[in-house]
XYZ file of C-alpha atoms in Angstrom:
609
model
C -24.838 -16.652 11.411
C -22.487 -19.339 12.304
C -23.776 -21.871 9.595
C -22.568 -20.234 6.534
C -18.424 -19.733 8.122
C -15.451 -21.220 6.394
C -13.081 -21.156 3.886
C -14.951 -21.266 0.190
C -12.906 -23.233 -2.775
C -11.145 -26.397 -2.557
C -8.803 -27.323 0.734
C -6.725 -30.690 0.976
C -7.445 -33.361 3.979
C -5.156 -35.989 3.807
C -6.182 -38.225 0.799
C -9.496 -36.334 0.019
C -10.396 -32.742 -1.239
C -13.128 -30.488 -0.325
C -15.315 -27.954 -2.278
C -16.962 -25.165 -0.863
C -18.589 -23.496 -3.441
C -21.124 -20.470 -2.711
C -23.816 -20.452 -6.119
C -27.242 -19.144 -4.224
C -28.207 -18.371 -8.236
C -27.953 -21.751 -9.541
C -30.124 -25.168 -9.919
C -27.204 -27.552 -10.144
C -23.647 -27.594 -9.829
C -20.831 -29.618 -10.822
C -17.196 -29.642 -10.647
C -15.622 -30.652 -14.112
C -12.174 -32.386 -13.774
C -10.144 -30.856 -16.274
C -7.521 -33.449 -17.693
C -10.523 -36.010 -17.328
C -13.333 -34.189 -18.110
C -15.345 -35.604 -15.875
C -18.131 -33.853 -14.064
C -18.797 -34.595 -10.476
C -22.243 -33.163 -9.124
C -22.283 -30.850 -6.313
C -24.275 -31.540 -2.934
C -26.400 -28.175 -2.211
C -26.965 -26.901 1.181
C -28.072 -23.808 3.057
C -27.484 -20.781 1.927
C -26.764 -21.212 -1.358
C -23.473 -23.614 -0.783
C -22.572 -26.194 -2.771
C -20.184 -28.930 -1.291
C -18.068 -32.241 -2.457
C -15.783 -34.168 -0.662
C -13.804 -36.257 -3.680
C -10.534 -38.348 -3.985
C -10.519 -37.621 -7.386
C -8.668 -33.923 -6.306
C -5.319 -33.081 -5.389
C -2.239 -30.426 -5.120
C -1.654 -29.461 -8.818
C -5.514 -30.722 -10.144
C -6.681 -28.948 -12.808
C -10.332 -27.742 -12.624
C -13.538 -25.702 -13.438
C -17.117 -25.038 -12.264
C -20.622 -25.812 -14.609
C -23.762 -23.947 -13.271
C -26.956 -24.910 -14.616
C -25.539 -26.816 -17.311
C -23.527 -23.777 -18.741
C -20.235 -22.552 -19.972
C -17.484 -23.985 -17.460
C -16.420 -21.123 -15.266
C -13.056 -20.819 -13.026
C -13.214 -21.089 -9.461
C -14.044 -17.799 -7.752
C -12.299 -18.841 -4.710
C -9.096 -20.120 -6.363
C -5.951 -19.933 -5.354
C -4.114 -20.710 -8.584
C -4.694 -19.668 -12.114
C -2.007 -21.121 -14.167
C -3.264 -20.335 -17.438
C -5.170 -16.937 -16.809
C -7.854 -15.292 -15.681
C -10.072 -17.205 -18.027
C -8.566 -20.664 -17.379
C -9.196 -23.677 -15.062
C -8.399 -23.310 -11.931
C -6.121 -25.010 -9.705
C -6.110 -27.135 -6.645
C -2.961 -25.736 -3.955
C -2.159 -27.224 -0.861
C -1.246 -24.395 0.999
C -0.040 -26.132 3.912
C 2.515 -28.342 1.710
C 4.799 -25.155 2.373
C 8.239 -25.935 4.884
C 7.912 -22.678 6.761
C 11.654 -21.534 8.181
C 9.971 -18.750 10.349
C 8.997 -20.451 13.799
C 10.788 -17.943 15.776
C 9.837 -14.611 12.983
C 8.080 -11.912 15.700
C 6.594 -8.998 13.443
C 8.545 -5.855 13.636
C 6.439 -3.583 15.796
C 4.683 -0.755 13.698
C 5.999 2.248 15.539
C 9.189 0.915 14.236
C 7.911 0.095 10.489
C 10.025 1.668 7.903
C 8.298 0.656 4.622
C 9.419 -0.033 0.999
C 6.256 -0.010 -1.493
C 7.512 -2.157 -4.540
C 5.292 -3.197 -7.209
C 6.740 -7.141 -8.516
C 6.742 -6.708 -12.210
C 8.824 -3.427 -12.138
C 11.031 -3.968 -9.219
C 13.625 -6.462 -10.853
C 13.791 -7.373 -14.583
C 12.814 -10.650 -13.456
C 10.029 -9.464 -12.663
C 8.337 -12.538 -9.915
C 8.946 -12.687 -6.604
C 12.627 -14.504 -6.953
C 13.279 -11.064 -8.270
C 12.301 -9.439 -5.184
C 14.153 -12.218 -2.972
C 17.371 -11.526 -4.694
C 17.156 -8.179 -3.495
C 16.037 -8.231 -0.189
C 20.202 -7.857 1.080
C 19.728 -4.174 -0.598
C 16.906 -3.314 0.568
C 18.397 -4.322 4.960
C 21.905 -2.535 3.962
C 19.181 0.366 3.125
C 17.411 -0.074 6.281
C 14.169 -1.181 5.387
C 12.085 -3.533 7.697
C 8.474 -3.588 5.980
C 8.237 -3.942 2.274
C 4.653 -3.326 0.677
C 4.103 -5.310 -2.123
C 1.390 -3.950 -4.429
C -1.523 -6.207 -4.896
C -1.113 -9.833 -6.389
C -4.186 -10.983 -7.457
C -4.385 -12.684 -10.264
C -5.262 -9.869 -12.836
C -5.484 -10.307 -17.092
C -2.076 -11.203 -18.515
C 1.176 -10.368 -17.170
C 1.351 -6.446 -16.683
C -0.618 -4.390 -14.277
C -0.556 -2.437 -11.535
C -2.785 -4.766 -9.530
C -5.976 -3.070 -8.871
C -7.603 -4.951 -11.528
C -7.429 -7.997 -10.243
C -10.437 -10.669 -10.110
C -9.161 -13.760 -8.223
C -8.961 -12.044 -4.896
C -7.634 -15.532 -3.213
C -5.599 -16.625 -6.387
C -1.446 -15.705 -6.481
C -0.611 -13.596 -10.109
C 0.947 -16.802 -12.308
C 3.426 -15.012 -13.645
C 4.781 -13.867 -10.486
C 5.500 -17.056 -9.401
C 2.112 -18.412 -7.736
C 1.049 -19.018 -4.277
C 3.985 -20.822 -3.830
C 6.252 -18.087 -4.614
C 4.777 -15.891 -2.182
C 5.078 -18.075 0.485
C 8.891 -18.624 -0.564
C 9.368 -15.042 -0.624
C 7.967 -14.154 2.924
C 9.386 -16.705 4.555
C 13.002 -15.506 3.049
C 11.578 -11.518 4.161
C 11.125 -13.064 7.579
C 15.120 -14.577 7.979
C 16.358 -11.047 6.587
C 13.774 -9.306 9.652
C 11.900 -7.543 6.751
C 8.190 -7.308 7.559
C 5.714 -8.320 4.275
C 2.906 -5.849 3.960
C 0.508 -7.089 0.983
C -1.870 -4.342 -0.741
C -5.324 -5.928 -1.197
C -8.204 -4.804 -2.967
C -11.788 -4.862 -1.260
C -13.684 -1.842 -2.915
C -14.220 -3.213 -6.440
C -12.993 -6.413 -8.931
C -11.788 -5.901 -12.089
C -14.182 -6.188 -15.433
C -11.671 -8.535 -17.395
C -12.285 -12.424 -16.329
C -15.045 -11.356 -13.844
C -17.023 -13.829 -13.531
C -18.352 -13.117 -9.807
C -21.778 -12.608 -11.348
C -22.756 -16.137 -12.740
C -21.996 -17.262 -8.950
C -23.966 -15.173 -6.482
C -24.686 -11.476 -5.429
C -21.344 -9.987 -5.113
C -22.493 -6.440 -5.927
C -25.213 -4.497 -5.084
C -26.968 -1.854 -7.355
C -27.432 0.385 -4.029
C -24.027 1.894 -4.283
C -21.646 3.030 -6.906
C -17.994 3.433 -7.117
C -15.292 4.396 -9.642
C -15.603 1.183 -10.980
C -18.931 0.499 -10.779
C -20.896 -1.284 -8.907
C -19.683 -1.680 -5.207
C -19.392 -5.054 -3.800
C -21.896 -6.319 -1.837
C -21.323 -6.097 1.873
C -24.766 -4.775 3.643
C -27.502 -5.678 0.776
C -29.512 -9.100 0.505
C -27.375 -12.209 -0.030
C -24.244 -10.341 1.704
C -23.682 -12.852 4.460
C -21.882 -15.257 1.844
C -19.877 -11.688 0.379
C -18.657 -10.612 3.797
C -17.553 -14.322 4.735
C -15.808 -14.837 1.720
C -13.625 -10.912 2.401
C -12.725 -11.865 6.250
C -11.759 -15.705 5.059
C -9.238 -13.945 2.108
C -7.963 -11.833 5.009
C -7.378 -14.679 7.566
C -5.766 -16.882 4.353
C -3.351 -13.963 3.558
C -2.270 -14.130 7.716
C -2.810 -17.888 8.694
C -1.516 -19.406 4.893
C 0.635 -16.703 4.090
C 1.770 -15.108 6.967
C 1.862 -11.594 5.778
C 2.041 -9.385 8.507
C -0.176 -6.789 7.368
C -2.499 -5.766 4.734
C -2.736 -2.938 2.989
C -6.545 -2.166 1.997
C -6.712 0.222 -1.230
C -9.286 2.976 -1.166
C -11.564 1.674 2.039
C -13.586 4.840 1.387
C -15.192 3.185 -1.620
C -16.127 0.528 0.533
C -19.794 0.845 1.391
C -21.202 -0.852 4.117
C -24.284 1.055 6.255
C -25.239 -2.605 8.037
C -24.909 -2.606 11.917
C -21.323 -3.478 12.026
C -19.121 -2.427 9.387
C -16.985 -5.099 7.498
C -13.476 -3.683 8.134
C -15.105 -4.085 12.075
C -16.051 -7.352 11.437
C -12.712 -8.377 10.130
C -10.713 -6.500 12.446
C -12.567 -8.988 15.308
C -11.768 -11.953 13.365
C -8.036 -11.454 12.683
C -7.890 -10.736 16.961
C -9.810 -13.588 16.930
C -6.490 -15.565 14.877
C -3.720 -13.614 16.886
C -5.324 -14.949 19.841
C -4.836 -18.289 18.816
C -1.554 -18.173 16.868
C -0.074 -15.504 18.828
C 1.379 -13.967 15.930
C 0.749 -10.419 15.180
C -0.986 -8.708 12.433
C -1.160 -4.967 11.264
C -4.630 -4.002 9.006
C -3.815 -0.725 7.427
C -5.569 1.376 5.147
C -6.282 3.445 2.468
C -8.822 6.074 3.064
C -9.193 9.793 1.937
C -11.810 10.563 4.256
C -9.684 11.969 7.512
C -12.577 10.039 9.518
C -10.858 9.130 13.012
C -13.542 6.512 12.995
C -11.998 4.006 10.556
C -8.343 3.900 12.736
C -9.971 4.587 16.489
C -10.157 1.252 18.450
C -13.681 -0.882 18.590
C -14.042 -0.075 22.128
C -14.514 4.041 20.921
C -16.848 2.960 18.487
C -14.288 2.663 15.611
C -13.560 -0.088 13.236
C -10.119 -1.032 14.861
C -7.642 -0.073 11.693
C -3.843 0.269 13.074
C -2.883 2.668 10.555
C -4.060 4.792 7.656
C -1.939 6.813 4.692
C -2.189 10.232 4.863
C -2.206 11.588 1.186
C -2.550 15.527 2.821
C 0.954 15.556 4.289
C 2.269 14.522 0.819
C -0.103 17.248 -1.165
C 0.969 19.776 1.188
C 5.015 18.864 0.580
C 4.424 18.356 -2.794
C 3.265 21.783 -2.950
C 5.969 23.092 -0.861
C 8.764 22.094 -3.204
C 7.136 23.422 -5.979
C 4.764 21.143 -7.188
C 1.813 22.732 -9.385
C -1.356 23.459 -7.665
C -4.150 21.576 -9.740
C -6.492 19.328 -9.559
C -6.687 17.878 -6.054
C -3.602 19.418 -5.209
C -5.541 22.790 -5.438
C -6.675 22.752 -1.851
C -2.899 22.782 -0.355
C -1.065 25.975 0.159
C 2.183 24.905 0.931
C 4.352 25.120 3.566
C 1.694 26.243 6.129
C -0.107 22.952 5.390
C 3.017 21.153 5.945
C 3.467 22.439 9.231
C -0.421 21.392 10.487
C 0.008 18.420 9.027
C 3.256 17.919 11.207
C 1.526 18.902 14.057
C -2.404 17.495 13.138
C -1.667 15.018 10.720
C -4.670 15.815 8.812
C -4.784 19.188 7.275
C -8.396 19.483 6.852
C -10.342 18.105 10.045
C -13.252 20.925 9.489
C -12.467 23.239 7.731
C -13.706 24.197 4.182
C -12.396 22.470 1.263
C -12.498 24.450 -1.771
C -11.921 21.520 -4.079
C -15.128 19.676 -1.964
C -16.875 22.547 -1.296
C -17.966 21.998 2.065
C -16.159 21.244 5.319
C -14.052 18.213 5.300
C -12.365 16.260 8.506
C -12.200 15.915 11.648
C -9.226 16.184 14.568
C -6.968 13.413 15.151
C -5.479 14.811 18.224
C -5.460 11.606 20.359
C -4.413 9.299 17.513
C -0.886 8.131 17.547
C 1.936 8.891 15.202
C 1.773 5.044 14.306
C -1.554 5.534 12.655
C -0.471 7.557 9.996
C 1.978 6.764 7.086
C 3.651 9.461 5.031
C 5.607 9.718 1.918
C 6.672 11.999 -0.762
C 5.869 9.163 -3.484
C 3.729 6.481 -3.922
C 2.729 4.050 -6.926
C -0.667 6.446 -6.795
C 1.491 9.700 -6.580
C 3.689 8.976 -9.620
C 1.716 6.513 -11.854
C -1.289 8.729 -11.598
C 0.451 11.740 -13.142
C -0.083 10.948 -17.186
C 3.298 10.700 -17.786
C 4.369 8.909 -14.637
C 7.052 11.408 -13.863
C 8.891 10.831 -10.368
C 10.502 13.042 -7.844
C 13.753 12.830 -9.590
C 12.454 14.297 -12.990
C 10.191 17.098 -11.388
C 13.036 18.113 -8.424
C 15.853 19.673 -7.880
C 18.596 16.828 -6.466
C 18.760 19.133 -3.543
C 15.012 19.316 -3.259
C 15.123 15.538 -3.169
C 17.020 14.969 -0.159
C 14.710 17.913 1.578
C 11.460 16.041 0.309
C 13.171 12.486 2.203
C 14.303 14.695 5.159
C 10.743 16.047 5.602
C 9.185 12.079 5.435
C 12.201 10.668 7.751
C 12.487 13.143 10.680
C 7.850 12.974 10.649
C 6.726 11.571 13.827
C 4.817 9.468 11.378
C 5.455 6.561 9.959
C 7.751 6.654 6.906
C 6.938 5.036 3.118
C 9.699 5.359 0.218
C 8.128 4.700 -3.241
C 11.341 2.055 -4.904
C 13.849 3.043 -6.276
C 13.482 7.064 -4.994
C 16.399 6.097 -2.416
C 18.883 6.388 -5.719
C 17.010 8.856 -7.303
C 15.801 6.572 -10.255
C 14.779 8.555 -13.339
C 13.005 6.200 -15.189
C 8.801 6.942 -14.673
C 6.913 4.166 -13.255
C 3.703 5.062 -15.463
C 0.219 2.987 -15.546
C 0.192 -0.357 -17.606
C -2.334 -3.011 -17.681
C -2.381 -5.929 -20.451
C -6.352 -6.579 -21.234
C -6.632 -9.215 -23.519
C -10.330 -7.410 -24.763
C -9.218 -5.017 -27.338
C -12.325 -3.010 -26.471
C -11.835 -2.539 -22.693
C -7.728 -1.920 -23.964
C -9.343 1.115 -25.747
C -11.594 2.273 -23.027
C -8.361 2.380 -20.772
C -6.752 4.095 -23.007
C -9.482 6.780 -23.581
C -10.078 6.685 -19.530
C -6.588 7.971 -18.935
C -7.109 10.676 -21.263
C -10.197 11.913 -19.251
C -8.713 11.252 -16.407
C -6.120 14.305 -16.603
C -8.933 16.600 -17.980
C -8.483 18.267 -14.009
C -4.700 18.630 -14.417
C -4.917 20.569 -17.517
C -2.283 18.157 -19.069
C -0.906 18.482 -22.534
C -0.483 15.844 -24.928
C -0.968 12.080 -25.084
C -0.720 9.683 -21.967
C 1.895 6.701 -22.953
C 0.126 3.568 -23.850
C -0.816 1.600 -20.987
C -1.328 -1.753 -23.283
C 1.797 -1.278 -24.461
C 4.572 -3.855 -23.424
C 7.137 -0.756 -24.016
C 5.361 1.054 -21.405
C 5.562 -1.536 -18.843
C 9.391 -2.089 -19.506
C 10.509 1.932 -19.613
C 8.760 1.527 -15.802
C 11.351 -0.832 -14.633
C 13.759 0.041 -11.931
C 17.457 -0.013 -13.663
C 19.589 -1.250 -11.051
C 22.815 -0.662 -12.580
C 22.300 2.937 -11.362
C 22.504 2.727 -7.589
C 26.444 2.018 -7.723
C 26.490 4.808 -9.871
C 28.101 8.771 -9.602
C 25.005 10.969 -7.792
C 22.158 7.858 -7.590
C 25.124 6.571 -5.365
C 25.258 9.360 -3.563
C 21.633 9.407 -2.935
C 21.651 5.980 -1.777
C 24.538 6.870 0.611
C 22.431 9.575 1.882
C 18.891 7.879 2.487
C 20.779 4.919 4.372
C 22.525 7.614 6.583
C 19.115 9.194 7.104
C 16.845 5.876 8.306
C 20.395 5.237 10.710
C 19.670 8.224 11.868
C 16.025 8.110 12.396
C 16.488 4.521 14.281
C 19.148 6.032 16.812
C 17.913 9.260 18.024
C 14.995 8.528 20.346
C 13.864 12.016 19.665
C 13.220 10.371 15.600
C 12.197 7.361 16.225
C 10.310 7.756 19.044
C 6.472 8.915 17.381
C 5.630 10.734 20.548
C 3.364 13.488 19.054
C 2.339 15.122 22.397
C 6.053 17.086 22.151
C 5.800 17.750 18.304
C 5.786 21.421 17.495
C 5.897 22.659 13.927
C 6.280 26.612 12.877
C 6.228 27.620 9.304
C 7.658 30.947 7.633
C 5.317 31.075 4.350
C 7.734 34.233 3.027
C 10.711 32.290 3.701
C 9.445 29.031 2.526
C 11.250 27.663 5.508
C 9.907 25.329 8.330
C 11.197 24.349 11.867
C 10.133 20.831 13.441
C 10.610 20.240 17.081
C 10.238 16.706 18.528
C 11.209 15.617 22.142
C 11.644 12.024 23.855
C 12.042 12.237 27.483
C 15.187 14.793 27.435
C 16.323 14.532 23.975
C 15.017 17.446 21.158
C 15.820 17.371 17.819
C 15.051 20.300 16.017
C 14.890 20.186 12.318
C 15.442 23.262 9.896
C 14.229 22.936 6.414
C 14.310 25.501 4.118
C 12.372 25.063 1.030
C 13.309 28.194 -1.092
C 16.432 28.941 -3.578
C 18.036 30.856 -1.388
C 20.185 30.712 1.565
C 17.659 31.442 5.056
C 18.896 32.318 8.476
C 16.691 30.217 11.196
C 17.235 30.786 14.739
C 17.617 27.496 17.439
C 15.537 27.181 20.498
C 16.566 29.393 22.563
C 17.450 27.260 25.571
C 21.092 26.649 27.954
C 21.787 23.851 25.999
C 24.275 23.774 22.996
C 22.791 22.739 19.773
C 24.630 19.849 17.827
C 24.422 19.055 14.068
C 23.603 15.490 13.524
C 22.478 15.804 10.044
C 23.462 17.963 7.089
C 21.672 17.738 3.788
C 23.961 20.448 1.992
C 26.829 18.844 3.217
C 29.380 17.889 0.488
C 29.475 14.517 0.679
C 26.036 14.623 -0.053
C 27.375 16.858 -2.700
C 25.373 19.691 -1.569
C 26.921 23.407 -1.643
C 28.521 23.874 1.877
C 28.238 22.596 5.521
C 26.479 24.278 8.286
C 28.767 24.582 11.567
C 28.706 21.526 14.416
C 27.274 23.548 16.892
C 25.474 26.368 17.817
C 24.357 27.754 21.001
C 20.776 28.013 21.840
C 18.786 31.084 20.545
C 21.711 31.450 17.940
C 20.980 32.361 14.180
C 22.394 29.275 11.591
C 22.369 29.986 7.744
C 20.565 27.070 6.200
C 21.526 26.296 2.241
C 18.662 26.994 -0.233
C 16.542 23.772 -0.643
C 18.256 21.403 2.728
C 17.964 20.937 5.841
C 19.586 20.446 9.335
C 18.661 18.383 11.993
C 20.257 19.518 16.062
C 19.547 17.603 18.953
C 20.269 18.765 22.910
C 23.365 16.970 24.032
């Protein structure tokens, strides 16, 4: 239905502004002028839109919403929220912005190697300046995608981001809309991609005021949050519209190369085409015209080929997915403990599947389910799947927010970033693992309703009932707890977080110039597993190049044989290498079929020469 299309909110044309304003529930409408105080009536039309065209409106206008003679509301299209999720809202021009980036080409997302940041921990600045004044750190590291987690304007100044209610509206204290747009335009002259994490399953509760407006949720479905939003029920035309607009704003206003879409498996949609279809059609639809390209990449725990197989085999188009199973599975192989959903993995023989399958479970039962889970992915390439060994969800989500670095051996660190880098997948690093950084990155919010503060508070404590977890989860109100999660980037110059730095730069080199690495051929990947060992060997090919990559995950020192072919074997990479300050170096070379000791808890990575 053509007739109910466009951008909702306020948009600047020349010396006039116009308001799109979806209310279906109310009688009347007005727009109240906030330095004024003026009210300006609303002109209803179809479909429960309400429209102005005004001079009294422009970039920097304060302003707020009356329905039906009620409370004044904010915008639920804004763009700006200056003072807060309960505030007035605020008019942006979005297409003020000098862009620098004419000639920026996306980097192409075979070649991604991403850095997921979240803003207010990265840099003690903590706003997107922060992030631009590190984005020289994060090339000399090798990074060409950053991930920024979600934006949206959320309750006061801390929080991860998934409790955000202003889906089109920049987080104020990260700088605004117009500090986004500085900082990915300065990504784009450094060649770093800017992947944005966006939230499309649920809105927060705190400055929700979706409700008053029109039928953004449906009782049909639920979620972990409650009631999901509204994409197939009555009244969902406006819903879906006002989704597929915030992703073409994010692309067209912002242009973000990708998104990032948390938890699409809570997004329930059972009408004829689903939404993440839909708005995989209408971004073509606006790469077509710009001729810029954009990545839509998601979060979904489903292992459903469907949601990443392309329209024409009846999927919904995704270009990638994160695969949470090969990061269970290595978690488990270094040593991790084996609760809660972790309880399904076995270790290193679920590594090697995953290596080879991507998915570990595509039909076979699932204990923790109890019932058969997955299906294959054979024909899916190694582009649509990103792995990790940490992520915000990986290491916030543990109670006490404890990373790789606290739970690991240094030794079993490198092997965890060796297993991720040499994948035929595409790689994630969680900031501030490259240097090994020990502070936690645990979960914060800053709800200004002491009640819902408490029910977070109690909610985390439930939440670890599965984990068997002792004590108290830190305080995520607490300012202190949002601070202690703070990268501290004095460390990286720093005695074995320097080291570590060294080492992770030498590794994505590495990955970028062996075609056998960076190529994500998965036809000639072969992955074989020694479970009494607790070592694995990973084979990948492009054209005539092999690597071969042994990784042994126990304490002691493992004897693993090469291919056996004519070639000579040589050593390209060498975890336990002393400069990596690891115990000893393995030989150069080694002739095919020949035995090499590998150190306890490193690896090696050979290619054919």
């Amino acid at each position: 239905m053509k007739t109910n299309k466009g951008r909702s909110g306020i948009s600047i044309n020349g010396n006039k502004a116009s308001i799109r304003l979806w209310a279906p529930k109310a009688k009347n409408a007005f727009i109240k002028l906030h330095e004024s105080g003026e009210k300006l009536a609303l002109t209803s039309e179809k479909y429960g839109y309400w429209t102005l065209d005004t001079d009294q409106l422009k970039d920097g206008s304060l302003y707020q919403y009356i329905l039906d003679d009620k409370d004044p509301l904010p915008d639920p299209a804004s763009v700006s929220q200056p003072q807060g999720v309960h505030g007035p809202s605020e008019v942006v021009d979005l297409n003020t912005y000098q862009w620098t980036d004419a000639d920026w080409n996306n980097v192409a997302l075979e070649d991604y190697i991403i850095y997921e940041l979240h803003t207010g921990t990265f840099t003690p600045e903590s706003n997107f300046a922060g992030i631009e004044s590190k984005l020289d750190y994060l090339v000399s590291l090798g990074i060409n995608a950053i991930e920024i987690m979600p934006v949206a304007q959320f309750p006061g100044g801390r929080n991860w981001g998934y409790d955000g209610v202003f889906p089109y509206a920049v987080q104020n204290t990260y700088g605004g809309p117009k500090g986004l747009q500085q900082l990915v335009d300065a990504c784009h002259q450094k060649g770093i991609a800017v992947v944005l994490d966006v939230v499309y399953n649920h809105l927060g509760p705190e400055g929700n005021y979706f409700g008053e407006y029109g039928h953004y949720f449906t009782e049909k479905y639920n979620t972990p949050w409650g009631n999901a939003i509204n994409f197939d029920d009555a009244g969902c035309d406006a819903v879906r519209e006002y989704f597929i607009e915030n992703v073409l704003m994010w692309f067209r206003d912002f242009h973000v190369d990708a998104l990032r879409m948390d938890a699409v498996h809570a997004v329930k949609d059972f009408g004829p085409e689903h939404i993440l279809s839909e708005i995989k059609s209408r971004v073509s639809e606006l790469v077509a015209k710009t001729g810029r390209q954009h990545y839509l990449i998601v979060e979904c725990d489903l292992n459903d080929t469907r949601f990443i197989n392309p329209q024409d085999k009846a999927g919904f188009g995704m270009d990638s997915q994160w695969i949470d199973e090969f990061h269970h599975a290595l978690r488990i192989t270094a040593g991790g403990d084996q609760t809660g959903y972790y309880s399904d993995f076995n270790g290193i023989a679920d590594l090697a599947k995953s290596y080879s399958d991507a998915y570990v479970y595509d039909g076979q039962y699932s204990p923790h389910r109890d019932r058969k889970f997955g299906v294959k992915a054979t024909d899916n390439p190694g582009k649509q799947f990103i792995v990790f060994s940490q992520n915000h969800d990986q290491v916030g989500n543990r109670m006490l927010g404890e990373r790789s670095s606290e739970l690991f051996s240094f030794e079993m660190q490198k092997l965890m970033a060796g297993a991720v880098l040499t994948a035929p997948f595409l790689p994630m690093l969680f900031m501030g693992e490259e240097y090994s950084e020990p502070h936690r990155f645990m979960y914060f919010v800053s709800h200004t309703d002491p009640e819902l503060a408490e029910a977070v508070r109690k909610g985390r404590k439930a939440e670890f009932a599965a984990f068997h977890a002792q004590g108290e989860a830190p305080d995520p109100v607490a300012e202190e707890t949002f601070i202690n999660s703070q990268l501290q980037w004095n460390l990286p110059e720093q005695g074995d977080h320097l080291v570590m730095l060294n080492f992770y730069k030498a590794l994505i080199a590495l990955r970028k110039k062996l075609p056998a690495l960076h190529h994500l051929d998965r036809k000639h990947v072969k992955a074989s597993a020694n479970e009494e060992q607790r070592t694995l060997i990973l084979q990948r090919k492009h054209h005539v190049q092999e690597a071969v990559i042994l990784m042994n995950f126990s304490v002691n020192i493992q004897n693993l044989s090469l291919p056996d072919t004519a070639q000579t074997w040589h050593k390209q990479f060498d975890s336990a290498d002393v400069q990596w300050n690891g115990p000893r170096a393995a030989a150069n070379a080694a002739e095919g079929g020949q035995t090499v000791p590998v150190q306890p808890e490193s690896f090696l990575i050979f290619i054919n020469e």
